[in-house]
Amino acid sequence: DERADTVALDIETKYDKEDDRSHPFSDQILCIGLGYEDSHAYVLTSNALTPQLKWPKYTRWLYHNGQFDTQEIAQHLGAWLPISHDTMLQSYTLDERSERGLHKLKHLAREFVGADFYEEEEHHDNLNDIYEYNAKDVCYTYRLHNLFSTKQAQDQVSNPYESLLLPASEMLARSQYRGIYINQENVNHIEVTF
């Protein structure tokens, strides 16, 4: 819906520091940041996060790596929010290199919108710091989206982003979350023919 507002969304989870990875089916959501325009952010703490939480129907959700956030919300809050925009995918359309960390939010925020060196590792133990960190993530995501949208139009890469990458991202997120059906007969047939 063209009239829908775009809202940046980011989740902070408590995960095993030893493993250094997040797992949507076992992590605890600490907070969800919501941001609109480029400097308005709200953080919903874990107390406000229940499956009864009502999500606006006509919102265009903006993420940085929406595949993760959508699965977390589905798992813990029972709602599937669509991936309307994703700054990580926008970044890939503007720079195809796959150097480690190149498309991470912190790197992009520092390079393109003047963010400071705020890092997640510094905030694991203090909830107020985590909330501030979460608010920064959504504000920088929103700012990057506006900047990247302009750059995509200039580089004429908006169409592949909107018609290919976003639908594929949504499909992959749902497939990762729910799994996919496999016709075992067809698999056996393919296995025999190859």
mmCIF file of C-alpha atoms in Angstrom:
data_model
loop_
_atom_site.group_PDB
_atom_site.id
_atom_site.type_symbol
_atom_site.label_atom_id
_atom_site.label_comp_id
_atom_site.label_asym_id
_atom_site.label_seq_id
_atom_site.Cartn_x
_atom_site.Cartn_y
_atom_site.Cartn_z
ATOM 1 C CA ASP A 1 0.000 0.000 0.000
ATOM 2 C CA GLU A 2 1.596 3.292 -1.115
ATOM 3 C CA ARG A 3 -0.134 5.157 1.728
ATOM 4 C CA ALA A 4 1.407 2.926 4.385
ATOM 5 C CA ASP A 5 4.046 4.350 6.660
ATOM 6 C CA THR A 6 7.531 2.864 6.589
ATOM 7 C CA VAL A 7 8.748 1.831 10.035
ATOM 8 C CA ALA A 8 12.216 0.492 10.770
ATOM 9 C CA LEU A 9 12.230 -2.528 13.071
ATOM 10 C CA ASP A 10 15.126 -4.184 14.879
ATOM 11 C CA ILE A 11 15.247 -6.853 17.545
ATOM 12 C CA GLU A 12 17.809 -7.367 20.258
ATOM 13 C CA THR A 13 18.069 -10.867 21.674
ATOM 14 C CA LYS A 14 19.868 -12.562 24.497
ATOM 15 C CA TYR A 15 22.021 -15.241 22.977
ATOM 16 C CA ASP A 16 24.889 -17.475 23.957
ATOM 17 C CA LYS A 17 28.034 -15.334 23.841
ATOM 18 C CA GLU A 18 30.182 -18.456 23.598
ATOM 19 C CA ASP A 19 28.396 -19.539 20.408
ATOM 20 C CA ASP A 20 28.343 -15.923 19.097
ATOM 21 C CA ARG A 21 25.278 -16.608 16.955
ATOM 22 C CA SER A 22 21.629 -16.000 17.385
ATOM 23 C CA HIS A 23 19.038 -18.758 17.022
ATOM 24 C CA PRO A 24 15.422 -17.679 16.363
ATOM 25 C CA PHE A 25 13.929 -20.746 18.021
ATOM 26 C CA SER A 26 15.759 -20.447 21.329
ATOM 27 C CA ASP A 27 16.776 -16.808 21.827
ATOM 28 C CA GLN A 28 14.963 -14.531 24.231
ATOM 29 C CA ILE A 29 13.844 -11.177 22.805
ATOM 30 C CA LEU A 30 15.106 -8.378 25.043
ATOM 31 C CA CYS A 31 13.513 -5.513 23.124
ATOM 32 C CA ILE A 32 12.184 -4.390 19.765
ATOM 33 C CA GLY A 33 13.095 -0.989 18.375
ATOM 34 C CA LEU A 34 10.713 0.839 16.066
ATOM 35 C CA GLY A 35 11.807 3.932 14.151
ATOM 36 C CA TYR A 36 10.255 6.303 11.696
ATOM 37 C CA GLU A 37 11.601 9.288 9.861
ATOM 38 C CA ASP A 38 15.304 9.454 10.635
ATOM 39 C CA SER A 39 15.448 10.289 14.320
ATOM 40 C CA HIS A 40 12.295 8.984 16.000
ATOM 41 C CA ALA A 41 12.766 5.701 17.831
ATOM 42 C CA TYR A 42 10.734 3.776 20.347
ATOM 43 C CA VAL A 43 11.891 0.693 22.182
ATOM 44 C CA LEU A 44 9.430 -1.935 23.365
ATOM 45 C CA THR A 45 10.934 -3.763 26.321
ATOM 46 C CA SER A 46 10.333 -7.452 26.993
ATOM 47 C CA ASN A 47 7.485 -6.566 29.394
ATOM 48 C CA ALA A 48 5.451 -5.172 26.478
ATOM 49 C CA LEU A 49 6.130 -8.109 24.166
ATOM 50 C CA THR A 50 3.292 -10.609 24.286
ATOM 51 C CA PRO A 51 1.530 -12.624 21.583
ATOM 52 C CA GLN A 52 -1.462 -10.298 22.123
ATOM 53 C CA LEU A 53 0.578 -7.353 20.820
ATOM 54 C CA LYS A 54 -1.305 -5.786 17.878
ATOM 55 C CA TRP A 55 0.792 -4.990 14.815
ATOM 56 C CA PRO A 56 -0.410 -2.245 12.433
ATOM 57 C CA LYS A 57 -1.892 -3.757 9.297
ATOM 58 C CA TYR A 58 -0.723 -1.272 6.654
ATOM 59 C CA THR A 59 2.852 -0.681 7.757
ATOM 60 C CA ARG A 60 5.766 -1.132 5.374
ATOM 61 C CA TRP A 61 8.385 -2.827 7.576
ATOM 62 C CA LEU A 62 12.016 -1.884 7.059
ATOM 63 C CA TYR A 63 14.832 -4.070 8.419
ATOM 64 C CA HIS A 64 18.521 -4.671 8.217
ATOM 65 C CA ASN A 65 18.568 -8.445 7.645
ATOM 66 C CA GLY A 66 14.821 -8.907 7.847
ATOM 67 C CA GLN A 67 15.059 -12.677 7.563
ATOM 68 C CA PHE A 68 16.250 -12.830 11.171
ATOM 69 C CA ASP A 69 13.797 -10.309 12.656
ATOM 70 C CA THR A 70 10.716 -11.759 10.937
ATOM 71 C CA GLN A 71 11.503 -15.251 12.206
ATOM 72 C CA GLU A 72 12.061 -14.013 15.770
ATOM 73 C CA ILE A 73 8.709 -12.205 15.790
ATOM 74 C CA ALA A 74 6.914 -15.204 14.320
ATOM 75 C CA GLN A 75 8.473 -17.584 16.845
ATOM 76 C CA HIS A 76 7.981 -15.503 19.969
ATOM 77 C CA LEU A 77 5.032 -13.230 19.192
ATOM 78 C CA GLY A 78 3.020 -15.241 16.688
ATOM 79 C CA ALA A 79 2.924 -12.626 13.900
ATOM 80 C CA TRP A 80 4.534 -12.687 10.475
ATOM 81 C CA LEU A 81 5.548 -9.179 9.416
ATOM 82 C CA PRO A 82 6.411 -8.790 5.731
ATOM 83 C CA ILE A 83 9.819 -7.643 4.551
ATOM 84 C CA SER A 84 8.951 -4.442 2.674
ATOM 85 C CA HIS A 85 12.510 -3.094 2.656
ATOM 86 C CA ASP A 86 15.892 -4.316 3.835
ATOM 87 C CA THR A 87 18.977 -2.099 3.986
ATOM 88 C CA MET A 88 21.311 -5.095 3.858
ATOM 89 C CA LEU A 89 19.816 -6.100 0.500
ATOM 90 C CA GLN A 90 19.957 -2.491 -0.667
ATOM 91 C CA SER A 91 23.640 -2.452 0.234
ATOM 92 C CA TYR A 92 24.261 -5.581 -1.853
ATOM 93 C CA THR A 93 22.623 -3.949 -4.887
ATOM 94 C CA LEU A 94 24.979 -0.990 -4.557
ATOM 95 C CA ASP A 95 28.164 -2.959 -3.807
ATOM 96 C CA GLU A 96 28.351 -6.627 -4.750
ATOM 97 C CA ARG A 97 31.581 -7.353 -2.898
ATOM 98 C CA SER A 98 31.295 -9.938 -0.152
ATOM 99 C CA GLU A 99 34.089 -8.795 2.126
ATOM 100 C CA ARG A 100 33.539 -9.769 5.746
ATOM 101 C CA GLY A 101 31.500 -7.135 7.559
ATOM 102 C CA LEU A 102 31.038 -4.889 4.519
ATOM 103 C CA HIS A 103 27.226 -5.080 4.583
ATOM 104 C CA LYS A 104 26.788 -5.074 8.353
ATOM 105 C CA LEU A 105 24.696 -2.278 9.810
ATOM 106 C CA LYS A 106 27.448 -0.783 12.002
ATOM 107 C CA HIS A 107 29.896 -0.530 9.110
ATOM 108 C CA LEU A 108 27.294 0.992 6.775
ATOM 109 C CA ALA A 109 26.076 3.429 9.432
ATOM 110 C CA ARG A 110 29.617 4.653 10.085
ATOM 111 C CA GLU A 111 30.466 4.938 6.385
ATOM 112 C CA PHE A 112 27.292 6.558 5.092
ATOM 113 C CA VAL A 113 25.442 8.356 7.897
ATOM 114 C CA GLY A 114 28.171 9.365 10.344
ATOM 115 C CA ALA A 115 27.421 6.914 13.159
ATOM 116 C CA ASP A 116 29.839 6.599 16.029
ATOM 117 C CA PHE A 117 31.568 3.340 16.958
ATOM 118 C CA TYR A 118 28.721 1.868 18.961
ATOM 119 C CA GLU A 119 29.126 -1.888 19.182
ATOM 120 C CA GLU A 120 26.882 -4.632 20.459
ATOM 121 C CA GLU A 121 29.537 -6.361 22.553
ATOM 122 C CA GLU A 122 29.688 -3.387 24.907
ATOM 123 C CA HIS A 123 25.999 -3.623 25.810
ATOM 124 C CA HIS A 124 25.276 -7.245 26.715
ATOM 125 C CA ASP A 125 24.909 -6.762 30.470
ATOM 126 C CA ASN A 126 23.114 -3.421 30.918
ATOM 127 C CA LEU A 127 19.515 -3.271 29.673
ATOM 128 C CA ASN A 128 19.461 0.528 29.383
ATOM 129 C CA ASP A 129 22.528 0.375 27.138
ATOM 130 C CA ILE A 130 20.854 -2.347 25.053
ATOM 131 C CA TYR A 131 17.758 -0.137 24.634
ATOM 132 C CA GLU A 132 19.906 2.802 23.504
ATOM 133 C CA TYR A 133 21.814 0.538 21.130
ATOM 134 C CA ASN A 134 18.504 -0.768 19.714
ATOM 135 C CA ALA A 135 17.206 2.781 19.168
ATOM 136 C CA LYS A 136 20.382 3.697 17.284
ATOM 137 C CA ASP A 137 20.002 0.622 15.073
ATOM 138 C CA VAL A 138 16.505 1.617 13.932
ATOM 139 C CA CYS A 139 17.426 5.275 13.363
ATOM 140 C CA TYR A 140 20.487 4.344 11.302
ATOM 141 C CA THR A 141 18.500 1.727 9.379
ATOM 142 C CA TYR A 142 15.933 4.372 8.456
ATOM 143 C CA ARG A 143 18.599 6.878 7.407
ATOM 144 C CA LEU A 144 20.430 4.271 5.321
ATOM 145 C CA HIS A 145 17.191 3.260 3.608
ATOM 146 C CA ASN A 146 16.522 6.817 2.459
ATOM 147 C CA LEU A 147 20.088 7.269 1.233
ATOM 148 C CA PHE A 148 20.256 3.860 -0.444
ATOM 149 C CA SER A 149 16.883 4.334 -2.172
ATOM 150 C CA THR A 150 18.233 7.462 -3.863
ATOM 151 C CA LYS A 151 21.478 5.709 -4.819
ATOM 152 C CA GLN A 152 19.573 2.700 -6.177
ATOM 153 C CA ALA A 153 17.498 4.960 -8.417
ATOM 154 C CA GLN A 154 20.661 6.687 -9.675
ATOM 155 C CA ASP A 155 22.376 3.334 -10.361
ATOM 156 C CA GLN A 156 19.185 1.881 -11.873
ATOM 157 C CA VAL A 157 19.134 -1.109 -9.509
ATOM 158 C CA SER A 158 15.780 -0.445 -7.832
ATOM 159 C CA ASN A 159 13.940 -2.901 -10.059
ATOM 160 C CA PRO A 160 16.035 -6.029 -9.252
ATOM 161 C CA TYR A 161 15.904 -5.098 -5.567
ATOM 162 C CA GLU A 162 12.110 -4.725 -5.526
ATOM 163 C CA SER A 163 11.154 -7.476 -7.973
ATOM 164 C CA LEU A 164 13.778 -10.108 -7.156
ATOM 165 C CA LEU A 165 15.692 -9.639 -3.897
ATOM 166 C CA LEU A 166 12.829 -8.599 -1.607
ATOM 167 C CA PRO A 167 10.440 -11.387 -2.691
ATOM 168 C CA ALA A 168 13.296 -13.925 -2.501
ATOM 169 C CA SER A 169 14.217 -12.726 0.976
ATOM 170 C CA GLU A 170 10.616 -13.089 2.143
ATOM 171 C CA MET A 171 10.380 -16.562 0.623
ATOM 172 C CA LEU A 172 13.680 -17.691 2.152
ATOM 173 C CA ALA A 173 12.718 -16.374 5.580
ATOM 174 C CA ARG A 174 9.427 -18.308 5.483
ATOM 175 C CA SER A 175 11.197 -21.426 4.191
ATOM 176 C CA GLN A 176 13.795 -21.257 6.953
ATOM 177 C CA TYR A 177 11.062 -20.795 9.528
ATOM 178 C CA ARG A 178 8.510 -23.358 8.361
ATOM 179 C CA GLY A 179 10.623 -25.691 6.264
ATOM 180 C CA ILE A 180 9.616 -26.855 2.800
ATOM 181 C CA TYR A 181 7.650 -29.821 1.531
ATOM 182 C CA ILE A 182 9.586 -32.386 -0.439
ATOM 183 C CA ASN A 183 8.055 -34.960 -2.743
ATOM 184 C CA GLN A 184 10.141 -38.002 -1.861
ATOM 185 C CA GLU A 185 9.257 -39.823 -5.118
ATOM 186 C CA ASN A 186 10.594 -36.924 -7.186
ATOM 187 C CA VAL A 187 13.734 -36.745 -5.076
ATOM 188 C CA ASN A 188 14.341 -40.458 -5.564
ATOM 189 C CA HIS A 189 13.771 -40.090 -9.306
ATOM 190 C CA ILE A 190 16.206 -37.177 -9.560
ATOM 191 C CA GLU A 191 18.750 -39.123 -7.526
ATOM 192 C CA VAL A 192 18.504 -42.093 -9.914
ATOM 193 C CA THR A 193 18.799 -39.974 -13.071
ATOM 194 C CA PHE A 194 21.887 -38.102 -11.945
#
